[in-house]
Coordinates of C-alpha atoms in Angstrom, one line a residue:
Chain A
X1 CA -45.1 -13.5 18.3
X2 CA -44.6 -14.8 22.0
X3 CA -45.8 -18.3 20.9
X4 CA -43.2 -18.5 18.2
X5 CA -40.5 -17.5 20.6
X6 CA -41.7 -20.1 23.1
X7 CA -41.7 -22.8 20.5
X8 CA -38.1 -22.1 19.6
X9 CA -37.2 -22.1 23.2
X10 CA -39.0 -25.4 23.7
X11 CA -37.1 -26.7 20.7
X12 CA -33.8 -25.7 22.2
X13 CA -34.7 -27.6 25.4
X14 CA -35.7 -30.7 23.5
X15 CA -32.7 -30.7 21.4
X16 CA -30.4 -30.3 24.4
X17 CA -32.1 -33.1 26.2
X18 CA -31.3 -35.5 23.3
X19 CA -27.7 -34.6 22.5
X20 CA -24.9 -36.8 23.9
X21 CA -23.3 -34.8 26.7
X22 CA -19.5 -35.3 26.0
X23 CA -16.8 -32.7 25.6
X24 CA -17.1 -32.3 21.8
X25 CA -17.2 -35.0 19.2
X26 CA -14.5 -35.7 16.7
X27 CA -15.6 -36.4 13.2
X28 CA -12.5 -37.9 11.7
X29 CA -9.1 -36.6 12.6
X30 CA -9.6 -33.0 11.5
X31 CA -13.1 -31.8 12.5
X32 CA -14.6 -31.4 16.0
X33 CA -18.3 -30.8 16.7
X34 CA -19.1 -29.1 20.0
X35 CA -21.7 -26.8 21.6
X36 CA -23.0 -24.9 24.6
X37 CA -26.4 -23.7 25.7
X38 CA -28.2 -22.1 28.6
X39 CA -31.9 -22.6 29.6
X40 CA -32.9 -19.7 31.8
X41 CA -35.9 -18.2 33.4
X42 CA -36.4 -14.6 34.5
X43 CA -39.2 -12.7 36.4
X44 CA -39.5 -9.1 37.7
X45 CA -41.8 -7.4 40.0
X46 CA -43.2 -4.9 37.4
X47 CA -45.3 -4.8 34.2
X48 CA -44.2 -1.1 33.5
X49 CA -41.3 -2.2 31.2
X50 CA -39.7 -5.5 30.1
X51 CA -36.3 -6.5 31.4
X52 CA -33.8 -7.9 28.9
X53 CA -30.1 -8.2 28.3
X54 CA -27.8 -6.7 25.6
X55 CA -30.5 -4.5 24.2
X56 CA -33.1 -7.2 23.6
X57 CA -36.5 -5.8 22.7
X58 CA -38.9 -7.0 25.3
X59 CA -38.2 -9.6 28.0
X60 CA -39.3 -10.3 31.6
X61 CA -42.2 -8.9 33.5
X62 CA -44.2 -10.3 36.3
X63 CA -44.7 -13.2 33.8
X64 CA -41.8 -15.6 33.6
X65 CA -39.7 -15.2 30.5
X66 CA -37.4 -17.9 29.1
X67 CA -35.9 -15.8 26.2
X68 CA -33.7 -13.5 28.0
X69 CA -31.0 -15.9 29.0
X70 CA -31.7 -19.0 27.0
X71 CA -29.4 -19.7 24.1
X72 CA -27.8 -22.6 22.2
X73 CA -24.5 -22.5 20.2
X74 CA -23.2 -25.2 17.8
X75 CA -19.6 -25.1 16.6
X76 CA -17.7 -26.9 14.0
X77 CA -13.9 -26.6 14.1
X78 CA -11.7 -28.0 11.3
X79 CA -8.0 -28.3 11.7
X80 CA -5.9 -28.7 8.4
X81 CA -2.5 -28.8 10.1
X82 CA -0.7 -27.2 13.0
X83 CA -1.0 -23.7 11.5
X84 CA -4.4 -23.6 9.7
X85 CA -7.8 -24.0 11.0
X86 CA -11.3 -22.8 10.6
X87 CA -14.2 -22.3 12.9
X88 CA -17.9 -21.8 12.4
X89 CA -20.4 -21.1 15.3
X90 CA -24.1 -20.8 14.9
X91 CA -25.8 -19.1 17.9
X92 CA -29.5 -18.9 18.4
X93 CA -30.4 -16.3 20.9
X94 CA -32.8 -13.4 21.3
X95 CA -30.9 -10.4 19.9
X96 CA -32.3 -7.0 19.3
X97 CA -35.6 -8.2 17.9
X98 CA -38.4 -9.8 19.7
X99 CA -37.7 -13.5 18.9
X100 CA -34.6 -15.7 19.1
X101 CA -32.8 -15.9 15.8
X102 CA -30.0 -18.3 14.6
X103 CA -27.0 -16.6 13.1
X104 CA -23.4 -17.4 12.4
X105 CA -21.7 -15.7 15.3
X106 CA -18.2 -16.8 14.4
X107 CA -17.0 -17.9 10.9
X108 CA -13.3 -17.5 10.4
X109 CA -10.1 -19.0 9.0
X110 CA -7.2 -18.8 11.3
X111 CA -3.6 -18.9 10.1
X112 CA -0.7 -19.2 12.6
X113 CA 2.6 -19.9 10.7
X114 CA 4.9 -18.2 13.2
X115 CA 4.9 -19.0 17.0
X116 CA 3.0 -16.3 18.9
X117 CA 1.3 -14.8 15.9
X118 CA -2.3 -15.6 14.7
X119 CA -4.3 -14.0 11.9
X120 CA -8.1 -14.6 11.7
X121 CA -10.2 -13.6 8.7
X122 CA -13.9 -13.7 8.6
X123 CA -16.7 -13.0 11.3
X124 CA -15.6 -12.5 14.8
X125 CA -16.6 -10.8 18.1
X126 CA -15.1 -7.3 18.7
X127 CA -12.9 -7.2 22.0
X128 CA -15.0 -4.6 23.7
X129 CA -15.0 -6.3 27.1
X130 CA -13.2 -8.6 29.3
X131 CA -15.3 -11.4 28.4
X132 CA -16.5 -10.3 24.8
X133 CA -15.6 -13.5 23.2
X134 CA -17.6 -15.8 25.6
X135 CA -20.3 -13.5 26.7
X136 CA -22.9 -16.0 25.4
X137 CA -21.2 -19.1 26.9
X138 CA -23.0 -19.3 30.3
X139 CA -20.7 -22.2 31.4
X140 CA -17.6 -20.1 30.9
X141 CA -18.7 -17.3 33.4
X142 CA -19.3 -17.1 37.0
X143 CA -22.3 -14.7 36.8
X144 CA -25.6 -15.6 35.5
X145 CA -25.7 -12.5 33.2
X146 CA -23.1 -9.8 32.5
X147 CA -24.2 -6.5 34.0
X148 CA -26.2 -4.5 31.5
X149 CA -24.8 -1.2 32.7
X150 CA -21.6 -2.2 31.0
X151 CA -22.4 -4.9 28.5
X152 CA -25.5 -3.2 27.3
X153 CA -23.6 -0.1 26.3
X154 CA -21.9 -1.5 23.3
X155 CA -23.5 -0.8 20.0
X156 CA -21.0 -2.8 18.0
X157 CA -20.4 -6.4 19.1
X158 CA -19.2 -8.3 16.0
X159 CA -17.6 -7.6 12.7
X160 CA -16.7 -9.1 9.3
X161 CA -13.0 -8.4 8.8
X162 CA -9.7 -9.5 10.1
X163 CA -7.6 -9.4 13.3
X164 CA -4.0 -10.1 14.1
X165 CA -2.9 -11.4 17.6
X166 CA 0.5 -11.4 19.1
X167 CA 1.2 -13.3 22.2
X168 CA 4.4 -13.7 24.1
X169 CA 5.6 -14.3 27.6
X170 CA 8.2 -11.9 28.9
X171 CA 9.3 -14.0 32.0
X172 CA 6.2 -14.3 34.3
X173 CA 4.3 -11.6 32.4
X174 CA 2.2 -12.7 29.5
X175 CA 1.3 -10.0 26.9
X176 CA -1.5 -10.6 24.3
X177 CA -2.0 -7.7 21.7
X178 CA -4.6 -7.6 18.9
X179 CA -5.3 -5.2 16.1
X180 CA -8.4 -5.4 14.0
X181 CA -10.2 -4.0 11.0
X182 CA -13.5 -4.7 9.3
X183 CA -17.1 -3.6 8.8
X184 CA -20.2 -3.9 10.9
X185 CA -23.7 -2.4 11.5
X186 CA -25.3 -0.9 14.5
X187 CA -28.9 -0.2 15.5
X188 CA -29.8 3.1 17.1
X189 CA -33.3 4.2 18.0
X190 CA -34.9 1.5 16.1
X191 CA -32.9 2.0 12.8
X192 CA -29.9 0.1 11.4
X193 CA -26.9 1.9 10.1
X194 CA -23.7 0.6 8.3
X195 CA -20.5 0.9 10.6
X196 CA -17.7 1.2 8.2
X197 CA -14.0 1.2 8.8
X198 CA -14.3 -0.6 12.1
X199 CA -10.8 -0.5 13.7
X200 CA -9.4 -1.2 17.0
X201 CA -6.7 -2.6 19.3
X202 CA -6.8 -4.6 22.5
X203 CA -3.9 -5.2 25.0
X204 CA -3.8 -7.6 27.9
X205 CA -1.2 -8.3 30.4
X206 CA -1.3 -11.2 32.8
X207 CA 0.9 -11.8 35.8
X208 CA 0.0 -14.7 38.0
X209 CA -3.5 -14.2 39.4
X210 CA -4.0 -10.7 38.0
X211 CA -4.8 -9.7 34.4
X212 CA -5.5 -6.2 33.1
X213 CA -6.7 -5.2 29.8
X214 CA -7.4 -2.0 27.7
X215 CA -9.1 -1.8 24.4
X216 CA -10.6 0.6 21.9
X217 CA -12.9 0.0 18.9
X218 CA -13.8 2.9 16.6
X219 CA -16.0 3.1 13.6
X220 CA -17.3 5.6 10.9
X221 CA -21.0 5.1 10.9
X222 CA -23.0 6.2 7.9
X223 CA -25.9 8.0 9.4
X224 CA -27.1 10.1 6.4
X225 CA -25.7 11.6 3.2
X226 CA -25.0 14.7 5.1
X227 CA -23.3 12.9 8.0
X228 CA -21.7 9.8 6.4
X229 CA -18.8 9.5 8.8
X230 CA -20.2 9.8 12.3
X231 CA -17.3 8.7 14.7
X232 CA -18.4 5.9 17.2
X233 CA -15.8 5.1 19.8
X234 CA -15.9 2.5 22.5
X235 CA -13.1 2.3 25.1
X236 CA -12.8 -0.4 27.8
X237 CA -10.5 -1.1 30.8
X238 CA -10.8 -4.2 32.9
X239 CA -8.9 -6.1 35.7
X240 CA -9.4 -9.6 36.8
X241 CA -8.2 -11.6 39.8
X242 CA -8.4 -15.3 40.1
X243 CA -6.3 -16.9 42.9
X244 CA -7.3 -20.0 45.0
X245 CA -10.9 -19.6 46.0
X246 CA -11.1 -15.8 45.4
X247 CA -12.3 -14.2 42.2
X248 CA -12.8 -10.6 41.5
X249 CA -13.4 -8.5 38.4
X250 CA -14.0 -5.0 37.5
X251 CA -14.5 -3.0 34.2
X252 CA -15.0 0.7 33.2
X253 CA -16.2 1.6 29.7
X254 CA -16.9 4.7 27.7
X255 CA -19.1 5.1 24.8
X256 CA -18.7 8.3 22.6
X257 CA -19.9 9.8 19.3
X258 CA -19.1 13.1 17.5
X259 CA -22.3 15.0 16.2
X260 CA -24.6 12.8 18.3
X261 CA -22.5 13.1 21.5
X262 CA -25.3 14.1 23.7
X263 CA -27.4 11.1 22.7
X264 CA -24.6 8.5 22.7
X265 CA -22.1 9.5 25.3
X266 CA -22.1 7.3 28.3
X267 CA -19.8 5.7 30.9
X268 CA -20.4 2.4 32.8
X269 CA -18.6 0.3 35.4
X270 CA -19.0 -2.6 37.7
X271 CA -17.2 -4.5 40.4
X272 CA -17.8 -8.2 41.0
X273 CA -16.5 -10.4 43.7
X274 CA -16.9 -14.1 44.4
X275 CA -15.6 -16.9 46.6
X276 CA -15.4 -20.7 45.8
X277 CA -16.8 -23.0 48.6
X278 CA -16.1 -26.3 46.8
X279 CA -18.7 -26.5 44.0
X280 CA -20.5 -23.4 45.1
X281 CA -19.5 -19.9 44.1
X282 CA -21.6 -17.1 45.7
X283 CA -21.0 -13.7 44.0
X284 CA -22.0 -10.1 44.1
X285 CA -22.0 -7.4 41.5
X286 CA -22.5 -3.7 41.8
X287 CA -22.8 -1.9 38.4
X288 CA -23.7 1.6 37.3
X289 CA -24.2 3.6 34.0
X290 CA -24.7 7.3 33.4
X291 CA -25.2 9.2 30.2
X292 CA -22.9 12.1 29.6
X293 CA -23.5 15.5 28.0
X294 CA -21.2 18.3 26.8
X295 CA -21.9 21.9 25.8
X296 CA -19.3 21.5 23.0
X297 CA -21.9 19.6 21.1
X298 CA -25.4 20.3 19.9
X299 CA -27.9 19.7 22.7
X300 CA -30.1 17.0 20.8
X301 CA -31.7 15.6 24.1
X302 CA -34.8 17.5 23.5
X303 CA -35.4 16.2 20.1
X304 CA -34.5 12.6 20.4
X305 CA -34.4 9.9 23.2
X306 CA -31.0 9.0 24.4
X307 CA -29.4 5.6 23.4
X308 CA -29.4 4.6 27.2
X309 CA -30.2 6.2 30.4
X310 CA -28.7 6.0 34.0
X311 CA -29.2 2.8 36.0
X312 CA -27.6 1.2 39.0
X313 CA -27.9 -2.5 40.0
X314 CA -27.0 -4.6 43.0
X315 CA -26.8 -8.3 42.2
X316 CA -26.3 -11.3 44.4
X317 CA -25.9 -14.7 42.9
X318 CA -24.8 -18.4 43.3
X319 CA -23.2 -20.7 40.8
X320 CA -23.3 -24.4 41.6
X321 CA -21.0 -26.7 39.5
X322 CA -23.5 -29.6 39.4
X323 CA -21.6 -31.7 36.9
X324 CA -18.4 -31.6 34.9
X325 CA -20.4 -30.4 31.9
X326 CA -23.2 -28.3 33.5
X327 CA -23.8 -25.7 36.2
X328 CA -26.9 -24.2 37.9
X329 CA -27.2 -20.4 38.8
X330 CA -29.5 -18.2 40.8
X331 CA -29.4 -14.5 40.7
X332 CA -31.3 -11.8 42.4
X333 CA -30.9 -8.2 41.6
X334 CA -32.4 -4.8 42.1
X335 CA -32.2 -2.2 39.3
X336 CA -32.7 1.4 40.1
X337 CA -33.3 3.8 37.0
X338 CA -34.1 6.9 39.3
X339 CA -37.5 7.0 37.4
X340 CA -35.9 7.1 34.0
X341 CA -35.8 4.4 31.2
X342 CA -32.5 2.9 32.5
X343 CA -30.6 0.5 30.1
X344 CA -32.1 -2.9 30.8
X345 CA -35.7 -2.1 30.1
X346 CA -37.8 -1.7 26.9
X347 CA -41.3 -1.7 25.6
X348 CA -42.1 -3.4 22.3
X349 CA -45.4 -1.7 22.3
X350 CA -44.0 1.9 22.3
X351 CA -45.7 4.3 19.9
X352 CA -42.6 4.6 17.8
X353 CA -39.5 2.3 17.1
X354 CA -37.2 5.2 18.5
X355 CA -39.0 5.2 21.7
X356 CA -38.9 1.5 22.6
X357 CA -36.0 2.0 25.0
X358 CA -37.2 5.2 26.3
X359 CA -40.0 4.0 28.7
X360 CA -39.7 5.4 32.1
X361 CA -39.5 3.0 35.0
X362 CA -41.0 4.6 37.9
X363 CA -39.6 2.4 40.8
X364 CA -36.7 0.2 41.4
X365 CA -37.2 -3.2 39.9
X366 CA -36.5 -6.6 41.6
X367 CA -35.3 -9.3 39.2
X368 CA -35.0 -13.0 40.0
X369 CA -33.2 -15.4 37.6
X370 CA -32.4 -19.0 37.4
X371 CA -30.4 -20.7 34.7
X372 CA -28.8 -24.0 33.7
X373 CA -25.7 -23.8 31.6
X374 CA -24.1 -26.8 29.8
X375 CA -21.5 -27.7 27.2
X376 CA -21.1 -30.8 25.1
Chain B
X1 CA -6.5 -56.2 69.2
X2 CA -6.6 -58.4 66.0
X3 CA -9.3 -56.2 64.4
X4 CA -7.3 -53.0 65.3
X5 CA -4.2 -54.4 63.6
X6 CA -6.2 -55.4 60.6
X7 CA -7.6 -51.9 60.4
X8 CA -4.3 -50.3 60.9
X9 CA -2.7 -52.4 58.1
X10 CA -5.6 -51.7 55.8
X11 CA -5.3 -48.0 56.7
X12 CA -1.7 -48.0 56.0
X13 CA -2.1 -49.7 52.6
X14 CA -4.8 -47.2 51.6
X15 CA -2.4 -44.4 52.7
X16 CA 0.4 -46.1 50.7
X17 CA -1.6 -46.2 47.7
X18 CA -2.8 -42.6 48.0
X19 CA 0.8 -41.4 48.7
X20 CA 2.1 -43.4 45.6
X21 CA -0.7 -41.9 43.4
X22 CA 0.5 -38.5 44.4
X23 CA 3.9 -39.0 42.6
X24 CA 3.0 -37.6 39.2
X25 CA 5.7 -36.2 36.9
X26 CA 5.7 -34.3 33.7
X27 CA 7.5 -36.1 30.8
X28 CA 8.6 -35.6 27.2
X29 CA 9.9 -38.1 24.7
X30 CA 13.4 -39.4 25.2
X31 CA 14.0 -38.2 21.6
X32 CA 13.0 -34.7 22.5
X33 CA 15.6 -31.8 23.0
X34 CA 13.8 -30.5 26.1
X35 CA 15.6 -31.1 29.3
X36 CA 13.8 -29.1 32.1
X37 CA 10.8 -26.9 32.4
X38 CA 9.3 -24.7 35.1
X39 CA 5.8 -25.0 36.5
X40 CA 4.8 -21.8 34.7
X41 CA 6.2 -23.2 31.4
X42 CA 4.3 -26.4 31.7
X43 CA 1.1 -24.5 32.8
X44 CA 1.5 -22.2 29.7
X45 CA 1.7 -25.2 27.3
X46 CA -1.3 -27.1 28.6
X47 CA -3.4 -23.9 28.8
X48 CA -2.7 -23.3 25.2
X49 CA -0.9 -20.1 25.9
X50 CA 2.4 -21.3 24.5
X51 CA 2.5 -23.4 21.3
X52 CA 6.2 -24.0 21.4
X53 CA 8.9 -25.1 24.1
X54 CA 10.9 -22.3 25.6
X55 CA 14.1 -23.5 23.8
X56 CA 12.3 -23.9 20.5
X57 CA 10.3 -26.6 18.8
X58 CA 6.5 -27.3 18.7
X59 CA 4.9 -28.4 21.9
X60 CA 2.1 -30.9 21.7
X61 CA 0.4 -31.4 25.2
X62 CA -1.3 -34.8 25.8
X63 CA -3.9 -35.0 28.6
X64 CA -5.3 -38.0 30.5
X65 CA -9.0 -38.5 30.3
X66 CA -11.1 -37.2 33.2
X67 CA -10.1 -38.8 36.6
X68 CA -7.8 -38.4 39.5
X69 CA -4.6 -38.2 37.5
X70 CA -5.9 -35.2 35.4
X71 CA -7.4 -33.5 38.3
X72 CA -4.1 -33.8 40.3
X73 CA -2.0 -32.6 37.3
X74 CA -4.1 -29.4 36.9
X75 CA -4.3 -28.6 40.6
X76 CA -0.6 -29.0 41.0
X77 CA 0.6 -27.3 37.9
X78 CA -2.1 -24.5 37.3
X79 CA -3.7 -24.2 40.6
X80 CA -7.2 -24.7 39.1
X81 CA -9.9 -27.4 39.8
X82 CA -11.4 -29.6 37.1
X83 CA -14.5 -27.4 36.9
X84 CA -12.3 -24.3 36.5
X85 CA -10.3 -25.9 33.7
X86 CA -13.5 -27.1 31.9
X87 CA -14.9 -23.5 32.1
X88 CA -11.5 -22.1 30.9
X89 CA -11.5 -24.4 27.8
X90 CA -15.3 -23.6 27.1
X91 CA -14.2 -19.9 27.1
X92 CA -11.3 -20.6 24.8
X93 CA -12.8 -23.0 22.3
X94 CA -16.2 -21.2 22.0
X95 CA -14.4 -18.0 21.0
X96 CA -12.2 -19.7 18.4
X97 CA -9.0 -19.1 20.6
X98 CA -7.9 -22.8 20.9
X99 CA -8.8 -26.3 21.6
X100 CA -8.0 -28.4 24.7
X101 CA -5.2 -31.0 24.3
X102 CA -6.0 -34.4 23.0
X103 CA -6.5 -36.9 25.8
X104 CA -5.6 -40.5 26.3
X105 CA -6.8 -43.1 28.9
X106 CA -4.3 -44.1 31.6
X107 CA -0.6 -44.1 32.1
X108 CA 0.2 -46.8 29.6
X109 CA -1.5 -45.0 26.8
X110 CA 0.2 -41.7 27.8
X111 CA 3.7 -43.3 27.8
X112 CA 3.1 -44.7 24.4
X113 CA 1.9 -41.4 23.1
X114 CA 4.8 -39.4 24.5
X115 CA 7.4 -41.9 23.5
X116 CA 6.2 -41.9 19.8
X117 CA 6.3 -38.2 19.4
X118 CA 9.4 -35.9 19.9
X119 CA 7.0 -32.9 20.3
X120 CA 4.8 -34.5 22.9
X121 CA 4.6 -33.5 26.5
X122 CA 2.3 -35.3 29.1
X123 CA 2.2 -36.6 32.6
X124 CA 2.2 -39.9 34.4
X125 CA 3.0 -41.7 37.6
X126 CA 6.6 -41.5 38.6
X127 CA 7.0 -45.2 38.8
X128 CA 6.0 -45.6 35.2
X129 CA 8.9 -43.5 33.9
X130 CA 11.4 -45.6 31.7
X131 CA 14.0 -45.1 29.1
X132 CA 11.4 -44.0 26.4
X133 CA 10.5 -40.8 28.2
X134 CA 12.3 -38.1 30.2
X135 CA 11.1 -36.2 33.3
X136 CA 11.2 -32.5 32.7
X137 CA 9.1 -31.3 35.8
X138 CA 8.3 -32.9 39.2
X139 CA 5.7 -30.9 41.2

């Protein structure tokens, strides 16, 4: 298993080394080929559990791991005229299985006949976070990795459906509002379920250096014939500040369910700050997540593991803009799960699939990561 | 004394070139209906936030290839460095939100591209402005 994954990682590195590093390549007048990638290595100070991101199964231990952060995305954009375009993006990354997999991450047709209005139909990311859309594009983000306490909470990340976006500037304030509908699927405790009737909305306001956003995504998840419409809800609020050399960002998210409230409900938040010194941007992130329980719902915690547990992380990192098409990042962090399974840790060898993310981590874990991001 | 004079003249010439390079203006075609734009309006068009001019009509921004002129334009109009603009467009294009403007190489190519298209908007050195283009913003 690990060898196959390493082979894919090595292939990614070889492909990247051979590709011409320009900002996208035009194929004729209407088609552009572009891509992005990250080569990253992670190591922790424990073998008790494996450290990953975004609910990856398995990851870094005292042995160096290249699959947590490495990825490669290839994108083809076609533009028929000023109001009709199509985009397909294939992304090879380790997802919730043990090995990296290539999937179509985006595949949509975009129609924008009226100024300020755009309709997309196809496969697209759900706007669950401030950087949902570009979470996998290392080059587009200051941090080496989005904090798992927030970004690891989402159980729905992508859907097949449609979204409608309206954008307009009201004087110095820019408003962007999106509504969406579609279908998806989610994995909980090792089993996949259909997430039907995914719907949501996202609103962003931008004024000068400050942008605020609020969004909600809900879905009726088909759990069993007896519970065919389990309500999953994910709400997120975010604020970003980017002026001169100062960057700051904070998000607060809530994940909820109905019948399975006491297994699913959790909150998460983080604050991040950074300062640009020329080509170097040091940054710091504090993140925290905590499950919630309510006596209004059945206490299921004695029967099943929770989807995620409490965890706090302090991270310090540095981004170096080494070239116009690439950056290098270092990040050190300490994750404290208070003796529980946390949210960043898993064990592929757990006795049952449902227990893979329920392995206790007895002591705080130190993680050290390095990554090179590039675009072409 | 002679060496000092030579150095002073050389220094003044370098400074003169540097100062002359700094006079960059934003222009549209002479056949465009657009008369004047604010810094925020120009920034919105070049960052893909606005696809039309404030008074109406499609806006088609034209960039210059990587270099001093481009960096200066983005710093003066958007406040962002070349690396930040690159990261911004990576975020936009890899989430299907938009693509960066087409780019041409140098002031001459820019003037030709602008003059030929009533929807185009671009930037070039102030001294290159002639009857085929109109200045709509001077930083």
